[in-house]
C-alpha atoms as an extended CHARMM CRD file, in Angstrom:
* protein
*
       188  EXT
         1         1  UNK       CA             11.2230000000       17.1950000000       13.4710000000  PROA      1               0.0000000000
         2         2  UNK       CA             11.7850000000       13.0580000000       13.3430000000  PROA      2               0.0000000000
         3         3  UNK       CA              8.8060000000       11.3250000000       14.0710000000  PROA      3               0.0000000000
         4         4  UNK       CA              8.3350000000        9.0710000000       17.0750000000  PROA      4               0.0000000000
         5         5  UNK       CA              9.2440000000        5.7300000000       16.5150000000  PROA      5               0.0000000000
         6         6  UNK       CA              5.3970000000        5.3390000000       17.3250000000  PROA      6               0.0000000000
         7         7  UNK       CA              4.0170000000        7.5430000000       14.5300000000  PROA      7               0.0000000000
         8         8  UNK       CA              6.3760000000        5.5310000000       12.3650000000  PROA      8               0.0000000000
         9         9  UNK       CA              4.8460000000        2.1680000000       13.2390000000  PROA      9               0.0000000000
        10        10  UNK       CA              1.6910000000        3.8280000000       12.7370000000  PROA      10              0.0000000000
        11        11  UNK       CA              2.2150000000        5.1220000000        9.5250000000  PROA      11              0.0000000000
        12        12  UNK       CA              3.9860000000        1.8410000000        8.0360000000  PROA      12              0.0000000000
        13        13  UNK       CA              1.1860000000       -0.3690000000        9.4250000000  PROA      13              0.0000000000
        14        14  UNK       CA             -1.4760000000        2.2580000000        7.4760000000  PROA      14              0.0000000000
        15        15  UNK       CA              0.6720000000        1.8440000000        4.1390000000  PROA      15              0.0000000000
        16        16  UNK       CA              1.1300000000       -1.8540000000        4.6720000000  PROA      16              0.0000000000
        17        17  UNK       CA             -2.9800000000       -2.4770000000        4.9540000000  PROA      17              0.0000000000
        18        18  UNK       CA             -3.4220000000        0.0990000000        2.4800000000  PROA      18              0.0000000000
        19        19  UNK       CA             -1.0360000000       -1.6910000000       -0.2500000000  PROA      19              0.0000000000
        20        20  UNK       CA             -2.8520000000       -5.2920000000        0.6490000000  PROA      20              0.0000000000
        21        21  UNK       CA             -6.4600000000       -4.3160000000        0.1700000000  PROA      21              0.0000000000
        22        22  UNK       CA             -5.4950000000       -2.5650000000       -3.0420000000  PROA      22              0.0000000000
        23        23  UNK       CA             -3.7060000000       -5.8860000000       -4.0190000000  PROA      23              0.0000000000
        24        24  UNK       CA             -6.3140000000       -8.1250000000       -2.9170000000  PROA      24              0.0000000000
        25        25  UNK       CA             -4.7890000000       -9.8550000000       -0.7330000000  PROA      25              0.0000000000
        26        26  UNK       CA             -6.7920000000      -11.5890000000        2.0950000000  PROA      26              0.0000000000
        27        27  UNK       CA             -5.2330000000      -10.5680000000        5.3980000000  PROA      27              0.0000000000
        28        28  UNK       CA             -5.7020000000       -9.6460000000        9.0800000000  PROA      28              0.0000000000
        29        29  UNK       CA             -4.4000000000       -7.1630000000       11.6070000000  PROA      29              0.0000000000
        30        30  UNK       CA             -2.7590000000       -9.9560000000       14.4020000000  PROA      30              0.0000000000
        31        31  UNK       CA             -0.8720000000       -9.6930000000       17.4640000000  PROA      31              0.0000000000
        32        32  UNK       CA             -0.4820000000       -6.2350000000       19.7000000000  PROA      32              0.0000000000
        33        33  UNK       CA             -2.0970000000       -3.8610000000       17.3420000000  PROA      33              0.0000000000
        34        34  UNK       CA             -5.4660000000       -6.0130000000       16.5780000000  PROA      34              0.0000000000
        35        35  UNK       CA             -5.6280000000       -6.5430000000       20.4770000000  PROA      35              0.0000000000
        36        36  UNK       CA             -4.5780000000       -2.5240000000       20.7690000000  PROA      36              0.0000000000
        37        37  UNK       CA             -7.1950000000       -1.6950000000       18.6040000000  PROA      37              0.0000000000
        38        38  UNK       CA            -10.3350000000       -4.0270000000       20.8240000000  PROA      38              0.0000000000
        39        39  UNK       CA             -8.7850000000       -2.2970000000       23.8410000000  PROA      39              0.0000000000
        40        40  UNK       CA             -5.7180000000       -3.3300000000       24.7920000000  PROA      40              0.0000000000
        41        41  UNK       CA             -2.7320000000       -1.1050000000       25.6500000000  PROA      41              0.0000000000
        42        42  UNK       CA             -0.5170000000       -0.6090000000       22.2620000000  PROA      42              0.0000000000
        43        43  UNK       CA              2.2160000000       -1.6280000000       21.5820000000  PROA      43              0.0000000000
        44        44  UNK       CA              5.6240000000       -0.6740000000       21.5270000000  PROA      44              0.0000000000
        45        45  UNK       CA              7.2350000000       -2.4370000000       19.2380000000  PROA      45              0.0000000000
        46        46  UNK       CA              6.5470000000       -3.7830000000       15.2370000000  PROA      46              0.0000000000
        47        47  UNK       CA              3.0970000000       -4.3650000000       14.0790000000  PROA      47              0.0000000000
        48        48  UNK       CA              2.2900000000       -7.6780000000       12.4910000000  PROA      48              0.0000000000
        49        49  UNK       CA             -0.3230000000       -8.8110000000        9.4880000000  PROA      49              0.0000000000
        50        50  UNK       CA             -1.5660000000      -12.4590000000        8.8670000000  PROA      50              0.0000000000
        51        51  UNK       CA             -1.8530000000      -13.6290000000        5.4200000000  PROA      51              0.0000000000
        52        52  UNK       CA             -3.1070000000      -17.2530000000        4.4850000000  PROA      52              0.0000000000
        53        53  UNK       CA             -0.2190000000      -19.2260000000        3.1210000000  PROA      53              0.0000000000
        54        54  UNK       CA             -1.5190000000      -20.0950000000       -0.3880000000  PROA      54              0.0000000000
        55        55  UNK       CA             -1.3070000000      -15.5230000000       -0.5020000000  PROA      55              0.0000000000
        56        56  UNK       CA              2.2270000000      -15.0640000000        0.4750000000  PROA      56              0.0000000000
        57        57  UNK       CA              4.2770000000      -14.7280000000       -2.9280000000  PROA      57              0.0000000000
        58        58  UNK       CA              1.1000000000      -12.4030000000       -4.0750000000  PROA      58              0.0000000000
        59        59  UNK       CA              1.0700000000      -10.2800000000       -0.8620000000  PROA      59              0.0000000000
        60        60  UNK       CA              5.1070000000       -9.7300000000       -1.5830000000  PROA      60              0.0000000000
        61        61  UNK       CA              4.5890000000       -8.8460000000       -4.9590000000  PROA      61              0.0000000000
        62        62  UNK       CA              1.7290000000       -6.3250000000       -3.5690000000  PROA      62              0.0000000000
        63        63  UNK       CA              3.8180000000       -4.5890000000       -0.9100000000  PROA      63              0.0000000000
        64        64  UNK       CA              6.7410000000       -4.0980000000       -3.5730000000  PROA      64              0.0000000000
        65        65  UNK       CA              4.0870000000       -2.3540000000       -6.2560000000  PROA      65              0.0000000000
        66        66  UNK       CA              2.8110000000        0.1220000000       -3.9330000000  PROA      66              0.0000000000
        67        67  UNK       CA              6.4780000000        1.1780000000       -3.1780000000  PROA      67              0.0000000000
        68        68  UNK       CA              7.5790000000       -0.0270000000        0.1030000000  PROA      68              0.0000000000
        69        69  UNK       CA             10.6120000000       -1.8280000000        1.1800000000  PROA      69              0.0000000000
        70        70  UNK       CA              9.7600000000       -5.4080000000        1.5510000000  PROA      70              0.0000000000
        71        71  UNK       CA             12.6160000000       -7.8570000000        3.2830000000  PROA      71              0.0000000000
        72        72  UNK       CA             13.0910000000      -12.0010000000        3.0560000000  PROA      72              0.0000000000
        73        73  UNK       CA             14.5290000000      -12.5190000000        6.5100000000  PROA      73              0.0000000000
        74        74  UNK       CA             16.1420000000      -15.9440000000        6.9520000000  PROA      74              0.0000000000
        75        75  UNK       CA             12.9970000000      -17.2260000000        8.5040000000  PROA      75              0.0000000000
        76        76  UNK       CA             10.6060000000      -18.9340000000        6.0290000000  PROA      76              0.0000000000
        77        77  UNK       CA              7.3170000000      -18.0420000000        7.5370000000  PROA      77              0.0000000000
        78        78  UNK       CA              7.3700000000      -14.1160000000        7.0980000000  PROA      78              0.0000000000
        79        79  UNK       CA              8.3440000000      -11.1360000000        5.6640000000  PROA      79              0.0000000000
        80        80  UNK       CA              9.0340000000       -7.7020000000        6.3600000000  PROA      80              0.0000000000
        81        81  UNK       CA              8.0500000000       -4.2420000000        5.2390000000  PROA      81              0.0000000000
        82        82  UNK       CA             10.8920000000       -1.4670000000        6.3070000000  PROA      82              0.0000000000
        83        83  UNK       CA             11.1770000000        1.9590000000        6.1510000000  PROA      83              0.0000000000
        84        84  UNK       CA             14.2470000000        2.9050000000        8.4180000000  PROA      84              0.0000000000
        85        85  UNK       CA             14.4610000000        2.0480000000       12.0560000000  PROA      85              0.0000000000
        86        86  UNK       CA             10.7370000000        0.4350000000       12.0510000000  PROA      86              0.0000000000
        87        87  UNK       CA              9.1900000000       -2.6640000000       10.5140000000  PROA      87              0.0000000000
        88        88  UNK       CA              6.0720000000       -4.7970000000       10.3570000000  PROA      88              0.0000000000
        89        89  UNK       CA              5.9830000000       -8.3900000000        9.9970000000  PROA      89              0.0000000000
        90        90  UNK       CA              3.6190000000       -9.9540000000        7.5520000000  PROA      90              0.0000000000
        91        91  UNK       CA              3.1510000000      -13.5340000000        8.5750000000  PROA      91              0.0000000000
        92        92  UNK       CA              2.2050000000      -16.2980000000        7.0380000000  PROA      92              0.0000000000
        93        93  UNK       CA              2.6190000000      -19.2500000000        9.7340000000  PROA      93              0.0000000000
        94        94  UNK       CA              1.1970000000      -18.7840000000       13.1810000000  PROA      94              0.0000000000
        95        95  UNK       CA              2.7090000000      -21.3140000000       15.8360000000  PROA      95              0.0000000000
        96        96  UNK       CA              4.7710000000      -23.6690000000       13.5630000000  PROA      96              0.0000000000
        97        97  UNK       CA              1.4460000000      -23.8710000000       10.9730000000  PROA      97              0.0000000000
        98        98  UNK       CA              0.4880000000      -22.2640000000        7.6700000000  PROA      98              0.0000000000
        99        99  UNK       CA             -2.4650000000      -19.9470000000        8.4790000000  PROA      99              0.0000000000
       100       100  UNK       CA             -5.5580000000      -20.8690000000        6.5170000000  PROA      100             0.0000000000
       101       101  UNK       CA             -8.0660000000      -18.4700000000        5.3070000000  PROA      101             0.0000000000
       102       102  UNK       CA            -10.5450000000      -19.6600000000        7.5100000000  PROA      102             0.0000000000
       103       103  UNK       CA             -8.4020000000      -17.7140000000       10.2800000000  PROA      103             0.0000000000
       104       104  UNK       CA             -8.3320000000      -14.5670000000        8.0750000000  PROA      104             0.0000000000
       105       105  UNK       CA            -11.9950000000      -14.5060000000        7.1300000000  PROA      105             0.0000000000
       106       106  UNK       CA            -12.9170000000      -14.4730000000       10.4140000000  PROA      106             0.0000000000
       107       107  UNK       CA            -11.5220000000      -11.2510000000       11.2970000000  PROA      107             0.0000000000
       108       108  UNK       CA            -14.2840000000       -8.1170000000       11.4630000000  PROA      108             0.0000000000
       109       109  UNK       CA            -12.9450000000       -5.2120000000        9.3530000000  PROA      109             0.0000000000
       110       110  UNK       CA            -12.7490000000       -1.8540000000       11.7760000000  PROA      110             0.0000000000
       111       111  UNK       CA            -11.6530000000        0.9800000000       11.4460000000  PROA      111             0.0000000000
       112       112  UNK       CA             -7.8540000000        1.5770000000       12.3930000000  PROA      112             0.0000000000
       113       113  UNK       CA             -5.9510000000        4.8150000000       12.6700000000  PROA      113             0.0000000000
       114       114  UNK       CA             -8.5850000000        6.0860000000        9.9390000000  PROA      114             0.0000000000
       115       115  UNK       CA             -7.9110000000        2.9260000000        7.5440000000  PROA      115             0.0000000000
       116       116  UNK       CA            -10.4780000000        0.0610000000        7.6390000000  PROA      116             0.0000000000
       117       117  UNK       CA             -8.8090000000       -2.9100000000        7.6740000000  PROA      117             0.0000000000
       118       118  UNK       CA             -9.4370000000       -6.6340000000        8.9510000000  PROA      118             0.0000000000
       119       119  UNK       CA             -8.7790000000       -6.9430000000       12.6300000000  PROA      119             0.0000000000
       120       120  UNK       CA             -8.0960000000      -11.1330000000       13.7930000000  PROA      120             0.0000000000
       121       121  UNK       CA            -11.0720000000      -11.8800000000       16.4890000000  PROA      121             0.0000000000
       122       122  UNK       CA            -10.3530000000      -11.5750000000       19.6960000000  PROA      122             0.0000000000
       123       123  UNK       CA            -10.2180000000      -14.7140000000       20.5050000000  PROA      123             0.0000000000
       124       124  UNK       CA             -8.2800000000      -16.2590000000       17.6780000000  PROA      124             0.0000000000
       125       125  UNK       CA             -6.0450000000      -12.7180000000       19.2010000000  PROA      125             0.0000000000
       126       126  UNK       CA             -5.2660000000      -14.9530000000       22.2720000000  PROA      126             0.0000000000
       127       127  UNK       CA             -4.9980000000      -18.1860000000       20.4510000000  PROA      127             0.0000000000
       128       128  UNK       CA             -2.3590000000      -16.5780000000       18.4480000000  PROA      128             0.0000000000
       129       129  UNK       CA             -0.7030000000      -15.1150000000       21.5970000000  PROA      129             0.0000000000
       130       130  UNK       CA             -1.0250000000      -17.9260000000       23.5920000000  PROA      130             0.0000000000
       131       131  UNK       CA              0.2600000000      -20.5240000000       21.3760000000  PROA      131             0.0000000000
       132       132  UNK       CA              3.2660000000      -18.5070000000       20.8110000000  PROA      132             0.0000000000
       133       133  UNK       CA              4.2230000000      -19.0680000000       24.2650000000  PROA      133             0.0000000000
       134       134  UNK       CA              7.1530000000      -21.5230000000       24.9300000000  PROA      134             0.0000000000
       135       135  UNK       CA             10.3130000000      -22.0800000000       27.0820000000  PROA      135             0.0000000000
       136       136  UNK       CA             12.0160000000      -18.8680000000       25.1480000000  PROA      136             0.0000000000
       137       137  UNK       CA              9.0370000000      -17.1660000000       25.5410000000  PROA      137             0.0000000000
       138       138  UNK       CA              6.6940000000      -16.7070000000       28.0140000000  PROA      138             0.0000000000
       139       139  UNK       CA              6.9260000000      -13.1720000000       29.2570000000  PROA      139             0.0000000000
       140       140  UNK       CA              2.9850000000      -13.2950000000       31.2530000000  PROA      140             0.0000000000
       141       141  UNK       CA              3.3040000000       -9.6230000000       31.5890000000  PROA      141             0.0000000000
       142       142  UNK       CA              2.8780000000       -8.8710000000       28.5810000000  PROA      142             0.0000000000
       143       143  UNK       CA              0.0830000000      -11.1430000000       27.9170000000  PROA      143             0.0000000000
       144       144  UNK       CA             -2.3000000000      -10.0470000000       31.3940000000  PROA      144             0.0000000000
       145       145  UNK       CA             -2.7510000000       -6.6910000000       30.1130000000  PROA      145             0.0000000000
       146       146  UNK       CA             -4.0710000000       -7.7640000000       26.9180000000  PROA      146             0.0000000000
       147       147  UNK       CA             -6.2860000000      -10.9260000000       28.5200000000  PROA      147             0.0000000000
       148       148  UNK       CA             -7.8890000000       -8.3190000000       30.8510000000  PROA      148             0.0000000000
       149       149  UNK       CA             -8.7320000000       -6.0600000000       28.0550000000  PROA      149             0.0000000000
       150       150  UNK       CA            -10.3090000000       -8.5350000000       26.0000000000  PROA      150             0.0000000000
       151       151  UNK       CA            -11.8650000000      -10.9210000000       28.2210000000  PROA      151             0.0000000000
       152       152  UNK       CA            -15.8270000000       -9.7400000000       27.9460000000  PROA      152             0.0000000000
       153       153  UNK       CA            -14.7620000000      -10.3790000000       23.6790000000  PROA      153             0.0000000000
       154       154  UNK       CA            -13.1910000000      -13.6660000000       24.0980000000  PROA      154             0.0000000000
       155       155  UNK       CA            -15.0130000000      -16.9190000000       24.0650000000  PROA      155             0.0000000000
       156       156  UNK       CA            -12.5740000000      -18.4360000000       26.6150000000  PROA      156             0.0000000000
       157       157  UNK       CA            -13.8230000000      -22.1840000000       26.4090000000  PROA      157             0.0000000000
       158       158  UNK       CA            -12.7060000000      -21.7900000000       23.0090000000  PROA      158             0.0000000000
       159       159  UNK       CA             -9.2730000000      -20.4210000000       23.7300000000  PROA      159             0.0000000000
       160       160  UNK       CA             -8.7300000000      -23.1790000000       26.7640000000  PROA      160             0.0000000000
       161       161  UNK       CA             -9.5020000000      -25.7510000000       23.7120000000  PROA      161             0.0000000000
       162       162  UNK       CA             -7.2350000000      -24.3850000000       21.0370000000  PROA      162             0.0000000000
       163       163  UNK       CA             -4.3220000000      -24.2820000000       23.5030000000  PROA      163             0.0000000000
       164       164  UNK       CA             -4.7980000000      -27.4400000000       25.2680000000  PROA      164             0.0000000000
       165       165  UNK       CA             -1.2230000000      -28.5590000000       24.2420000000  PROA      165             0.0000000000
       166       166  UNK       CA              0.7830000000      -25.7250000000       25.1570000000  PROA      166             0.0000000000
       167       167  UNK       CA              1.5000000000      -25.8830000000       28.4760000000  PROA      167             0.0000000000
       168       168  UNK       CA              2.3100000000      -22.8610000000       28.9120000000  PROA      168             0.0000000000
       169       169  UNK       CA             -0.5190000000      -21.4580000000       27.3620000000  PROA      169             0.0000000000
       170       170  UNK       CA             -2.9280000000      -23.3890000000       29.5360000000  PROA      170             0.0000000000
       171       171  UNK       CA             -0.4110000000      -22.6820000000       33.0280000000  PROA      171             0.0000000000
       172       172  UNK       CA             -1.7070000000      -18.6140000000       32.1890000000  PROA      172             0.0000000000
       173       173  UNK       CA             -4.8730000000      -19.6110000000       31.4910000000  PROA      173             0.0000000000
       174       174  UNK       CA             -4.7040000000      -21.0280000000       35.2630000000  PROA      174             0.0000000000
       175       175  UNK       CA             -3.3360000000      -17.5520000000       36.3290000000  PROA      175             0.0000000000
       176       176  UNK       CA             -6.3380000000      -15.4170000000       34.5860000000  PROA      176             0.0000000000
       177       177  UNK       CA             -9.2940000000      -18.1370000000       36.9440000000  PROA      177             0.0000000000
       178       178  UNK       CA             -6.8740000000      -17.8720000000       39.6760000000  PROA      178             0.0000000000
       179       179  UNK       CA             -6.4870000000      -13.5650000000       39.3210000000  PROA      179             0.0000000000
       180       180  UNK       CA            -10.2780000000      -13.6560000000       38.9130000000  PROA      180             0.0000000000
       181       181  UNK       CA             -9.4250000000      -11.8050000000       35.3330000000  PROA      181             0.0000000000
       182       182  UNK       CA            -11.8070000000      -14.7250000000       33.8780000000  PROA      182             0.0000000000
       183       183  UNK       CA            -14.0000000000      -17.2280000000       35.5980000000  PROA      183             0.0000000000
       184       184  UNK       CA            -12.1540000000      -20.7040000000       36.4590000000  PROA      184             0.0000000000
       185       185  UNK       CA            -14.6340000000      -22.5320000000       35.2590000000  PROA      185             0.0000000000
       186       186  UNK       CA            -14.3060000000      -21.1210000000       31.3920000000  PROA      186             0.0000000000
       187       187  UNK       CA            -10.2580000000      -21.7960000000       30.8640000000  PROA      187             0.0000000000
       188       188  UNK       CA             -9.8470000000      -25.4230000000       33.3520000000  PROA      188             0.0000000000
């Protein structure tokens, strides 16, 4: 029996941590998983890893050694590990800039799906998230389901100061004082 395209995600983003900590790479769990794995719902979809820029020729060459498929897309900010209908995104650029290691360090290693790995903070989770937002994107739905889960780990003041120049970003953070998800007061 195929596995689900679930398990495959699963197992991929296992390998894919597995093959960077044995490479010494600095990275980070980011986007839907790392929020999946402080509470959020999962994902259903790719799961993504952040390395810092200066890493991302060496976190290639680590991905090839330990046998997986690793793709150059056209896009210059990422690459992608693929193993037949399912992928995960390595990134090295988080809204338009090169992620620094500062970003990475801060990430707490936990365990997840049996492999400890470094999971991105949850609020440099909805920095990410949040920054990504833009007139192609800005699908709230997904987003509320993941602010709700994390919003007793977030430092919200923070968040409301990192995203200050997204308007979108800060037109949600509206939404979460106005649903009561977090208090006005923290993200105005």
């Amino acid at each position: 029996m195929q596995p689900s395209p679930r398990d495959q995600v699963r197992d991929l983003l296992k390998r894919t941590a597995v093959a960077l900590k044995q490479g010494e790479v600095p990275f980070a769990l980011c986007g839907g998983y790392a929020a999946w794995v402080r509470g959020a719902p999962e994902p259903e979809h790719d799961a993504d890893f952040l390395v810092p820029a200066a890493e991302a020729e060496r976190a290639a060459k680590a991905l090839a050694d330990a046998g997986l498929q690793v793709v150059d897309p056209a896009e210059d900010w990422l690459l992608k590990v693929v193993r037949d209908d399912v992928f995960i995104d390595v990134l090295w650029r988080t809204c338009g800039r090169p992620t620094e290691i500062d970003l990475v360090e801060r990430a707490e290693v936990l365990p997840v799906l049996s492999v400890h790995m470094p999971v991105l903070d949850p609020t440099d989770i909805l920095v990410t998230k949040l920054m990504a937002l833009d007139e192609h994107y800005c699908n709230f739905s997904r987003m509320l389901p993941v602010a709700r889960a994390l919003r007793e780990q977030v430092d919200w003041v923070q968040v409301a100061r990192d995203v200050a120049t997204n308007d979108f970003a800060v037109v949600f953070l509206q939404l979460l004082g106005r649903l009561d998800i977090v208090p006005a007061a923290e993200v105005s």
